[in-house]
Amino acid sequence: AATTMGLAACAPGSGGGGSQGGGGGGTNLALAWWGNPTRNKNTQAMIDAYMKANPDVKISGQPGEFNSYWDKLATQTAGGQAPDIIQMDMNYISEYGTRGALLDLGSIDTSKFVEGTVDSGKINGKLVGINAGINSALIFANPKIFEKAKMDLPTDKTWTWDQLIEVGAEVASKAGVPFGIAALMGSDALFGTFVRQHGKELFTENGLGFDVAEAQAWYDLMLKGQKAKAFGTPEQASEESAKPLDQSAIVVGTAAMQYYNSNQLEAVSNAAGGDLMKMLRGPSLAGKATERKTWYKASMLWSASAKTKNPDAAKAWINWFANTPDAANIDLAERGIPPNSEILAEVTPKLSAAQKSVAKYIEDIKSEVGTTPIAPPPGGGTIATVLFRHGIDVLFGKTSAADGAQKFVDELKSNLQV
């Protein structure tokens, strides 16, 4: 909600901006991103490399933490002081793109990008975000927990949602862990595939793309998983939602499986002691991987402020990140698999074992991905929070699945600004 603060007043040409003109002193740009220690180190290294190659450009980095990042960006944008270059998220790009706060990046070359990875940055037909990395929503499995349970890993190309629950309940029981699978309730991306498998979409041009029936089916599935003891208790699920990555259930060994995005494989595996987690496709209704209705998700995007005083310089940096090996050789796959196929080929030999696994996974599912969904409309970025909150009430027995689904849909509709 904070991201909507004052954005209506951010039309191009209304003054302000985070950059300064040349004026004989070169070009100054502010670049903002959220991240982790590795991403912070990589980004600063890229900034340094770019400034060395372009001595007339000075870039000041503004690293942040995900939650506070959006409050700060909203305040900066409302005050006419948005950073020139902005690391953007799919859940918020419409908040800014529909209000004229982001620069048109259509002149940046995306011809080498993998099919389906460009449209995620288009709002109302205008390209306002350049995909910074490909990922996909999936499930990580901890092989050690399955070994402890004396179970084989599930066959992810053919499993259904019901089989996910069966496997989760069995491994939790045999391994003696609270979670067969953790963090599934509030997964807007896997919920998105569930909705698409029912022939609907999370969002359309006119607003919400699904109905109460699909939301109730999801909550019924969650209740089934809880009763089977596959998802942990409501208390455990609620506590898990607030934990940072290094304390998450699969990292500390209390879950056999957990929802994540593919680009998080290295961070999760490292936090768990270095043993590589196994990537599993999400389930489908029919037990066919080609009917999962998943998609290549932009892990994040690069946008630029429409009010920057140096639009060409801002676009030049974004183009440099997207299309040059100089940038890619520094960041590798930290932000996801490079969407530029030529750049990916350039850096693949240098990727870590985890990143190579992710690159292989992204290639392996190529025949399984569907069309790229539209970005959530303004207000739609709240979906995961609202989905989880009402779902937890259902698990605690405070409301029925039918009533919880109705409340979820009603609240989400009220949040949308379409």
Tab-separated table of C-alpha atoms in Angstrom:
chain	number	residue	atom	x	y	z
A	1	ALA	CA	0.000	0.000	0.000
A	2	ALA	CA	2.873	2.340	0.705
A	3	THR	CA	3.889	2.259	-2.934
A	4	THR	CA	0.766	4.140	-3.937
A	5	MET	CA	1.678	7.205	-1.906
A	6	GLY	CA	1.609	10.248	-4.100
A	7	LEU	CA	2.351	8.419	-7.320
A	8	ALA	CA	-0.415	10.246	-9.150
A	9	ALA	CA	1.728	13.356	-8.935
A	10	CYS	CA	4.698	11.717	-10.627
A	11	ALA	CA	4.031	12.515	-14.241
A	12	PRO	CA	7.108	13.041	-16.421
A	13	GLY	CA	8.403	16.564	-16.615
A	14	SER	CA	7.059	17.661	-13.247
A	15	GLY	CA	10.485	18.484	-11.869
A	16	GLY	CA	12.716	16.848	-9.288
A	17	GLY	CA	14.491	13.572	-9.977
A	18	GLY	CA	17.387	11.717	-8.461
A	19	SER	CA	20.023	12.721	-11.004
A	20	GLN	CA	21.902	15.838	-11.902
A	21	GLY	CA	22.774	17.130	-15.322
A	22	GLY	CA	26.283	17.294	-16.669
A	23	GLY	CA	26.955	20.975	-16.105
A	24	GLY	CA	30.608	20.316	-16.803
A	25	GLY	CA	30.821	17.912	-13.876
A	26	GLY	CA	29.763	14.758	-15.661
A	27	THR	CA	26.596	12.725	-15.195
A	28	ASN	CA	25.356	11.663	-11.764
A	29	LEU	CA	22.988	8.722	-11.379
A	30	ALA	CA	21.402	7.130	-8.336
A	31	LEU	CA	20.823	3.366	-8.517
A	32	ALA	CA	18.585	1.615	-5.972
A	33	TRP	CA	18.158	-2.095	-5.309
A	34	TRP	CA	17.173	-4.524	-2.571
A	35	GLY	CA	19.251	-7.586	-1.952
A	36	ASN	CA	21.505	-9.722	0.175
A	37	PRO	CA	25.231	-9.515	0.912
A	38	THR	CA	26.164	-11.275	-2.336
A	39	ARG	CA	23.915	-9.082	-4.464
A	40	ASN	CA	25.127	-5.958	-2.707
A	41	LYS	CA	28.751	-6.914	-3.388
A	42	ASN	CA	28.028	-7.772	-7.023
A	43	THR	CA	26.062	-4.606	-7.677
A	44	GLN	CA	28.721	-2.357	-6.234
A	45	ALA	CA	31.322	-4.200	-8.310
A	46	MET	CA	29.225	-3.599	-11.430
A	47	ILE	CA	28.861	0.083	-10.553
A	48	ASP	CA	32.631	0.368	-10.100
A	49	ALA	CA	33.316	-1.408	-13.399
A	50	TYR	CA	30.865	0.770	-15.259
A	51	MET	CA	32.304	3.987	-13.854
A	52	LYS	CA	35.815	2.851	-14.725
A	53	ALA	CA	34.739	2.280	-18.330
A	54	ASN	CA	32.696	5.515	-18.344
A	55	PRO	CA	34.676	8.037	-16.269
A	56	ASP	CA	32.214	10.835	-17.022
A	57	VAL	CA	29.447	8.934	-15.178
A	58	LYS	CA	29.180	8.803	-11.395
A	59	ILE	CA	26.722	6.277	-9.924
A	60	SER	CA	25.747	6.298	-6.267
A	61	GLY	CA	24.348	3.014	-4.991
A	62	GLN	CA	21.307	2.811	-2.710
A	63	PRO	CA	21.065	-0.763	-1.394
A	64	GLY	CA	18.125	-1.723	0.770
A	65	GLU	CA	16.116	-4.516	2.383
A	66	PHE	CA	13.019	-5.703	0.508
A	67	ASN	CA	10.242	-4.551	2.844
A	68	SER	CA	11.627	-1.112	3.702
A	69	TYR	CA	12.771	-0.616	0.098
A	70	TRP	CA	9.224	-0.041	-1.144
A	71	ASP	CA	8.307	2.443	1.575
A	72	LYS	CA	11.440	4.430	0.785
A	73	LEU	CA	10.855	4.282	-2.973
A	74	ALA	CA	7.258	5.474	-2.581
A	75	THR	CA	8.401	8.424	-0.484
A	76	GLN	CA	11.188	9.299	-2.906
A	77	THR	CA	8.847	9.072	-5.898
A	78	ALA	CA	6.125	11.143	-4.240
A	79	GLY	CA	8.728	13.787	-3.425
A	80	GLY	CA	10.123	13.912	-6.943
A	81	GLN	CA	13.425	12.351	-5.879
A	82	ALA	CA	13.148	8.809	-7.224
A	83	PRO	CA	16.437	7.071	-8.037
A	84	ASP	CA	17.371	7.269	-11.700
A	85	ILE	CA	17.719	3.477	-11.967
A	86	ILE	CA	15.324	1.319	-9.964
A	87	GLN	CA	15.398	-2.403	-9.294
A	88	MET	CA	11.717	-3.269	-9.752
A	89	ASP	CA	9.485	-6.178	-8.719
A	90	MET	CA	6.647	-7.726	-10.718
A	91	ASN	CA	4.209	-7.103	-7.878
A	92	TYR	CA	4.829	-3.356	-7.953
A	93	ILE	CA	5.689	-2.433	-11.520
A	94	SER	CA	2.060	-1.571	-12.326
A	95	GLU	CA	1.895	0.711	-9.296
A	96	TYR	CA	4.521	2.892	-10.933
A	97	GLY	CA	4.091	2.097	-14.617
A	98	THR	CA	0.416	3.027	-14.848
A	99	ARG	CA	1.035	6.418	-13.255
A	100	GLY	CA	3.729	7.624	-15.615
A	101	ALA	CA	6.486	7.257	-13.030
A	102	LEU	CA	8.687	4.984	-15.158
A	103	LEU	CA	10.711	5.740	-18.269
A	104	ASP	CA	9.911	4.080	-21.599
A	105	LEU	CA	12.731	1.567	-22.185
A	106	GLY	CA	11.545	0.394	-25.589
A	107	SER	CA	14.776	1.491	-27.249
A	108	ILE	CA	16.824	-1.056	-25.256
A	109	ASP	CA	17.714	-4.134	-27.300
A	110	THR	CA	15.851	-7.243	-26.108
A	111	SER	CA	16.134	-9.175	-29.381
A	112	LYS	CA	18.360	-11.838	-27.803
A	113	PHE	CA	16.037	-12.426	-24.850
A	114	VAL	CA	14.424	-15.846	-24.466
A	115	GLU	CA	10.838	-15.913	-25.720
A	116	GLY	CA	8.366	-14.978	-23.014
A	117	THR	CA	10.828	-12.996	-20.889
A	118	VAL	CA	10.268	-9.479	-22.240
A	119	ASP	CA	6.522	-9.005	-21.854
A	120	SER	CA	6.692	-9.093	-18.052
A	121	GLY	CA	8.062	-5.553	-18.177
A	122	LYS	CA	5.285	-4.149	-20.374
A	123	ILE	CA	2.558	-2.025	-18.814
A	124	ASN	CA	-0.215	-0.807	-21.090
A	125	GLY	CA	1.912	-1.742	-24.091
A	126	LYS	CA	4.948	0.243	-22.954
A	127	LEU	CA	8.183	-1.456	-21.899
A	128	VAL	CA	9.005	0.053	-18.498
A	129	GLY	CA	10.973	-2.830	-16.994
A	130	ILE	CA	13.828	-4.910	-18.402
A	131	ASN	CA	13.912	-8.471	-17.083
A	132	ALA	CA	17.011	-8.818	-14.883
A	133	GLY	CA	16.857	-12.588	-14.529
A	134	ILE	CA	14.646	-15.594	-15.201
A	135	ASN	CA	13.294	-17.745	-12.422
A	136	SER	CA	10.330	-20.018	-11.858
A	137	ALA	CA	8.250	-20.873	-8.815
A	138	LEU	CA	8.952	-24.389	-7.592
A	139	ILE	CA	9.505	-26.591	-4.584
A	140	PHE	CA	12.877	-27.317	-3.028
A	141	ALA	CA	13.401	-30.756	-1.500
A	142	ASN	CA	16.037	-31.570	1.091
A	143	PRO	CA	17.503	-34.942	0.019
A	144	LYS	CA	18.808	-35.602	3.550
A	145	ILE	CA	15.276	-35.565	4.978
A	146	PHE	CA	14.085	-38.006	2.329
A	147	GLU	CA	17.099	-40.220	3.061
A	148	LYS	CA	16.238	-40.120	6.755
A	149	ALA	CA	12.708	-41.202	5.865
A	150	LYS	CA	14.127	-43.917	3.583
A	151	MET	CA	12.069	-42.492	0.720
A	152	ASP	CA	12.885	-41.645	-2.872
A	153	LEU	CA	12.331	-38.113	-4.072
A	154	PRO	CA	8.952	-37.706	-5.790
A	155	THR	CA	8.605	-37.876	-9.563
A	156	ASP	CA	7.836	-34.244	-10.228
A	157	LYS	CA	6.795	-34.600	-13.871
A	158	THR	CA	3.743	-36.638	-12.983
A	159	TRP	CA	2.638	-35.711	-9.486
A	160	THR	CA	-0.688	-34.097	-8.656
A	161	TRP	CA	-1.610	-31.757	-5.810
A	162	ASP	CA	-3.092	-34.693	-3.907
A	163	GLN	CA	0.127	-36.663	-4.364
A	164	LEU	CA	2.089	-33.692	-3.055
A	165	ILE	CA	0.065	-33.963	0.146
A	166	GLU	CA	0.533	-37.741	0.289
A	167	VAL	CA	4.302	-37.460	-0.133
A	168	GLY	CA	4.471	-34.588	2.351
A	169	ALA	CA	2.536	-36.487	5.004
A	170	GLU	CA	4.594	-39.639	4.534
A	171	VAL	CA	8.007	-37.975	4.654
A	172	ALA	CA	7.050	-35.846	7.669
A	173	SER	CA	5.917	-38.937	9.550
A	174	LYS	CA	8.856	-41.171	8.622
A	175	ALA	CA	11.533	-38.493	9.086
A	176	GLY	CA	9.974	-37.062	12.236
A	177	VAL	CA	9.830	-33.454	11.001
A	178	PRO	CA	6.985	-30.944	11.459
A	179	PHE	CA	6.669	-30.050	7.785
A	180	GLY	CA	6.369	-32.349	4.823
A	181	ILE	CA	6.164	-29.107	2.885
A	182	ALA	CA	6.381	-25.566	4.267
A	183	ALA	CA	5.355	-22.110	3.041
A	184	LEU	CA	2.800	-23.257	0.488
A	185	MET	CA	-0.251	-21.360	1.754
A	186	GLY	CA	0.840	-17.864	0.744
A	187	SER	CA	2.626	-18.772	-2.477
A	188	ASP	CA	0.944	-16.455	-4.945
A	189	ALA	CA	2.990	-17.954	-7.810
A	190	LEU	CA	2.012	-21.581	-7.154
A	191	PHE	CA	-1.529	-20.422	-6.414
A	192	GLY	CA	-1.278	-18.733	-9.802
A	193	THR	CA	-0.474	-22.043	-11.499
A	194	PHE	CA	-3.340	-23.680	-9.575
A	195	VAL	CA	-5.734	-21.003	-10.834
A	196	ARG	CA	-4.441	-21.330	-14.394
A	197	GLN	CA	-4.901	-25.084	-14.242
A	198	HIS	CA	-8.559	-24.298	-13.560
A	199	GLY	CA	-8.704	-22.203	-16.733
A	200	LYS	CA	-8.459	-18.794	-15.058
A	201	GLU	CA	-5.776	-16.144	-14.460
A	202	LEU	CA	-4.799	-14.263	-11.316
A	203	PHE	CA	-5.417	-10.951	-13.063
A	204	THR	CA	-6.803	-9.653	-16.332
A	205	GLU	CA	-6.877	-6.202	-17.895
A	206	ASN	CA	-10.172	-5.627	-16.061
A	207	GLY	CA	-9.071	-6.743	-12.603
A	208	LEU	CA	-9.315	-10.083	-10.827
A	209	GLY	CA	-9.218	-13.058	-13.176
A	210	PHE	CA	-10.429	-15.811	-10.853
A	211	ASP	CA	-13.469	-16.391	-8.665
A	212	VAL	CA	-14.280	-17.518	-5.143
A	213	ALA	CA	-14.513	-21.114	-6.390
A	214	GLU	CA	-10.804	-21.286	-7.237
A	215	ALA	CA	-9.834	-19.635	-3.947
A	216	GLN	CA	-12.013	-22.074	-1.994
A	217	ALA	CA	-10.474	-25.019	-3.863
A	218	TRP	CA	-7.035	-23.770	-2.771
A	219	TYR	CA	-8.103	-23.391	0.859
A	220	ASP	CA	-9.755	-26.835	0.764
A	221	LEU	CA	-6.434	-28.231	-0.477
A	222	MET	CA	-4.594	-26.523	2.358
A	223	LEU	CA	-7.069	-27.957	4.899
A	224	LYS	CA	-6.576	-31.408	3.424
A	225	GLY	CA	-2.816	-31.037	3.742
A	226	GLN	CA	-3.067	-29.846	7.317
A	227	LYS	CA	-5.339	-32.733	8.332
A	228	ALA	CA	-2.938	-35.172	6.671
A	229	LYS	CA	-0.096	-33.597	8.695
A	230	ALA	CA	1.783	-32.635	5.542
A	231	PHE	CA	1.886	-28.861	6.165
A	232	GLY	CA	2.513	-28.600	9.897
A	233	THR	CA	0.113	-27.091	12.418
A	234	PRO	CA	-1.504	-23.673	11.843
A	235	GLU	CA	0.753	-22.285	14.561
A	236	GLN	CA	3.854	-23.642	12.842
A	237	ALA	CA	2.728	-22.372	9.440
A	238	SER	CA	2.061	-18.924	10.880
A	239	GLU	CA	5.443	-18.757	12.602
A	240	GLU	CA	7.238	-19.981	9.494
A	241	SER	CA	5.882	-17.111	7.403
A	242	ALA	CA	7.839	-14.557	9.443
A	243	LYS	CA	11.207	-16.308	9.361
A	244	PRO	CA	14.131	-15.097	7.236
A	245	LEU	CA	15.703	-17.442	4.710
A	246	ASP	CA	18.536	-18.597	6.979
A	247	GLN	CA	15.987	-19.708	9.589
A	248	SER	CA	13.482	-21.253	7.190
A	249	ALA	CA	12.247	-24.773	7.838
A	250	ILE	CA	14.090	-26.488	5.001
A	251	VAL	CA	17.352	-24.771	5.981
A	252	VAL	CA	17.213	-25.807	9.651
A	253	GLY	CA	16.023	-29.320	8.798
A	254	THR	CA	12.414	-29.178	10.000
A	255	ALA	CA	10.890	-29.475	6.504
A	256	ALA	CA	11.433	-31.965	3.722
A	257	MET	CA	10.159	-29.534	1.083
A	258	GLN	CA	9.490	-25.795	0.866
A	259	TYR	CA	8.212	-23.315	-1.694
A	260	TYR	CA	10.817	-20.980	-3.210
A	261	ASN	CA	11.853	-19.499	-6.544
A	262	SER	CA	14.557	-21.176	-8.611
A	263	ASN	CA	17.074	-18.339	-8.331
A	264	GLN	CA	17.160	-18.876	-4.538
A	265	LEU	CA	18.700	-22.349	-4.834
A	266	GLU	CA	22.238	-21.224	-4.048
A	267	ALA	CA	21.270	-19.044	-1.092
A	268	VAL	CA	19.058	-21.737	0.450
A	269	SER	CA	21.613	-24.495	-0.148
A	270	ASN	CA	24.445	-22.426	1.298
A	271	ALA	CA	22.372	-21.524	4.343
A	272	ALA	CA	21.649	-25.217	4.855
A	273	GLY	CA	25.343	-26.067	5.003
A	274	GLY	CA	26.226	-26.306	1.338
A	275	ASP	CA	24.315	-29.444	0.395
A	276	LEU	CA	22.439	-28.748	-2.820
A	277	MET	CA	18.673	-28.790	-2.556
A	278	LYS	CA	16.722	-30.652	-5.234
A	279	MET	CA	14.425	-28.605	-7.459
A	280	LEU	CA	10.962	-30.064	-7.988
A	281	ARG	CA	8.326	-28.853	-10.402
A	282	GLY	CA	5.075	-27.739	-8.863
A	283	PRO	CA	2.185	-30.231	-9.163
A	284	SER	CA	-0.650	-30.195	-11.665
A	285	LEU	CA	-4.285	-31.256	-11.524
A	286	ALA	CA	-3.801	-33.937	-14.170
A	287	GLY	CA	-0.323	-35.140	-13.224
A	288	LYS	CA	1.259	-33.813	-16.421
A	289	ALA	CA	4.175	-31.376	-16.271
A	290	THR	CA	3.117	-29.875	-19.599
A	291	GLU	CA	-0.193	-28.845	-18.020
A	292	ARG	CA	1.264	-27.054	-14.994
A	293	LYS	CA	0.658	-23.645	-16.609
A	294	THR	CA	3.858	-22.282	-15.116
A	295	TRP	CA	5.805	-19.439	-16.695
A	296	TYR	CA	9.204	-17.815	-16.864
A	297	LYS	CA	9.006	-15.260	-14.085
A	298	ALA	CA	11.104	-12.117	-13.929
A	299	SER	CA	12.969	-12.476	-10.661
A	300	MET	CA	13.193	-8.685	-10.758
A	301	LEU	CA	13.439	-5.977	-13.386
A	302	TRP	CA	15.372	-2.803	-14.079
A	303	SER	CA	13.323	0.360	-14.476
A	304	ALA	CA	14.223	4.039	-14.663
A	305	SER	CA	12.474	7.061	-13.255
A	306	ALA	CA	10.470	9.030	-15.795
A	307	LYS	CA	11.791	12.143	-14.048
A	308	THR	CA	15.480	11.384	-14.374
A	309	LYS	CA	17.434	14.292	-15.796
A	310	ASN	CA	19.668	11.822	-17.627
A	311	PRO	CA	17.334	9.338	-19.349
A	312	ASP	CA	19.907	8.263	-21.925
A	313	ALA	CA	22.497	7.574	-19.244
A	314	ALA	CA	20.013	5.572	-17.177
A	315	LYS	CA	19.021	3.504	-20.202
A	316	ALA	CA	22.676	2.995	-21.111
A	317	TRP	CA	23.393	1.397	-17.739
A	318	ILE	CA	20.339	-0.900	-17.984
A	319	ASN	CA	21.355	-1.884	-21.518
A	320	TRP	CA	24.894	-2.566	-20.259
A	321	PHE	CA	23.532	-4.877	-17.553
A	322	ALA	CA	21.235	-6.732	-19.961
A	323	ASN	CA	23.456	-7.075	-22.994
A	324	THR	CA	27.137	-7.112	-22.086
A	325	PRO	CA	29.379	-9.865	-20.733
A	326	ASP	CA	31.169	-7.249	-18.631
A	327	ALA	CA	28.131	-6.976	-16.352
A	328	ALA	CA	27.147	-10.642	-16.594
A	329	ASN	CA	30.597	-11.872	-15.625
A	330	ILE	CA	30.215	-10.011	-12.329
A	331	ASP	CA	26.610	-10.791	-11.387
A	332	LEU	CA	26.456	-14.216	-13.077
A	333	ALA	CA	23.059	-15.692	-12.085
A	334	GLU	CA	22.569	-13.984	-8.717
A	335	ARG	CA	19.480	-12.189	-10.003
A	336	GLY	CA	18.294	-15.254	-11.896
A	337	ILE	CA	19.307	-16.849	-15.172
A	338	PRO	CA	20.227	-14.113	-17.703
A	339	PRO	CA	17.307	-13.738	-20.150
A	340	ASN	CA	19.727	-12.839	-22.961
A	341	SER	CA	20.584	-16.245	-24.472
A	342	GLU	CA	23.978	-15.100	-25.772
A	343	ILE	CA	24.949	-13.689	-22.396
A	344	LEU	CA	23.836	-16.916	-20.696
A	345	ALA	CA	26.082	-18.934	-23.010
A	346	GLU	CA	28.954	-16.575	-22.171
A	347	VAL	CA	28.665	-16.958	-18.398
A	348	THR	CA	27.493	-20.574	-18.059
A	349	PRO	CA	31.032	-22.023	-17.700
A	350	LYS	CA	31.618	-19.622	-14.800
A	351	LEU	CA	28.436	-20.421	-12.899
A	352	SER	CA	28.530	-22.209	-9.569
A	353	ALA	CA	27.178	-25.747	-9.288
A	354	ALA	CA	23.900	-24.386	-7.922
A	355	GLN	CA	23.549	-21.788	-10.671
A	356	LYS	CA	24.309	-24.391	-13.343
A	357	SER	CA	21.564	-26.564	-11.872
A	358	VAL	CA	19.145	-23.659	-12.092
A	359	ALA	CA	20.166	-22.908	-15.678
A	360	LYS	CA	19.570	-26.559	-16.591
A	361	TYR	CA	16.184	-26.520	-14.845
A	362	ILE	CA	15.105	-23.378	-16.697
A	363	GLU	CA	16.092	-25.032	-19.984
A	364	ASP	CA	14.453	-28.356	-19.056
A	365	ILE	CA	11.037	-26.757	-18.458
A	366	LYS	CA	11.079	-24.786	-21.712
A	367	SER	CA	8.376	-26.993	-23.264
A	368	GLU	CA	6.257	-26.712	-20.107
A	369	VAL	CA	5.981	-22.953	-19.674
A	370	GLY	CA	2.834	-21.114	-20.674
A	371	THR	CA	2.263	-17.522	-21.613
A	372	THR	CA	3.580	-14.823	-19.307
A	373	PRO	CA	0.778	-13.454	-17.096
A	374	ILE	CA	0.214	-9.727	-16.977
A	375	ALA	CA	1.730	-7.870	-14.060
A	376	PRO	CA	-0.600	-7.446	-11.086
A	377	PRO	CA	-2.551	-4.196	-11.493
A	378	PRO	CA	-2.065	-1.452	-8.880
A	379	GLY	CA	-3.021	-2.961	-5.540
A	380	GLY	CA	-2.556	-6.509	-6.816
A	381	GLY	CA	0.843	-6.823	-5.200
A	382	THR	CA	-0.965	-7.498	-1.916
A	383	ILE	CA	-2.216	-10.893	-3.137
A	384	ALA	CA	0.266	-13.082	-1.251
A	385	THR	CA	-0.334	-11.299	2.050
A	386	VAL	CA	-4.131	-11.387	1.724
A	387	LEU	CA	-4.132	-15.000	0.508
A	388	PHE	CA	-2.050	-16.075	3.485
A	389	ARG	CA	-3.912	-14.097	6.144
A	390	HIS	CA	-7.337	-15.445	5.287
A	391	GLY	CA	-5.908	-18.913	4.695
A	392	ILE	CA	-4.404	-19.039	8.173
A	393	ASP	CA	-7.809	-18.126	9.596
A	394	VAL	CA	-9.219	-21.112	7.717
A	395	LEU	CA	-6.539	-23.433	9.103
A	396	PHE	CA	-7.146	-22.181	12.640
A	397	GLY	CA	-10.861	-22.867	12.207
A	398	LYS	CA	-11.810	-19.220	12.622
A	399	THR	CA	-13.740	-19.359	9.362
A	400	SER	CA	-14.748	-21.925	6.762
A	401	ALA	CA	-12.905	-22.403	3.496
A	402	ALA	CA	-15.908	-20.944	1.668
A	403	ASP	CA	-16.123	-17.850	3.859
A	404	GLY	CA	-12.339	-17.410	3.928
A	405	ALA	CA	-12.245	-17.556	0.135
A	406	GLN	CA	-15.008	-14.979	-0.131
A	407	LYS	CA	-13.213	-12.635	2.271
A	408	PHE	CA	-9.927	-13.093	0.381
A	409	VAL	CA	-11.522	-12.291	-2.978
A	410	ASP	CA	-13.496	-9.348	-1.592
A	411	GLU	CA	-10.445	-7.781	0.069
A	412	LEU	CA	-8.229	-8.289	-2.951
A	413	LYS	CA	-10.858	-6.740	-5.225
A	414	SER	CA	-11.118	-3.748	-2.903
A	415	ASN	CA	-7.329	-3.289	-3.094
A	416	LEU	CA	-7.252	-3.181	-6.888
A	417	GLN	CA	-7.147	0.184	-8.573
A	418	VAL	CA	-8.471	-0.557	-12.052
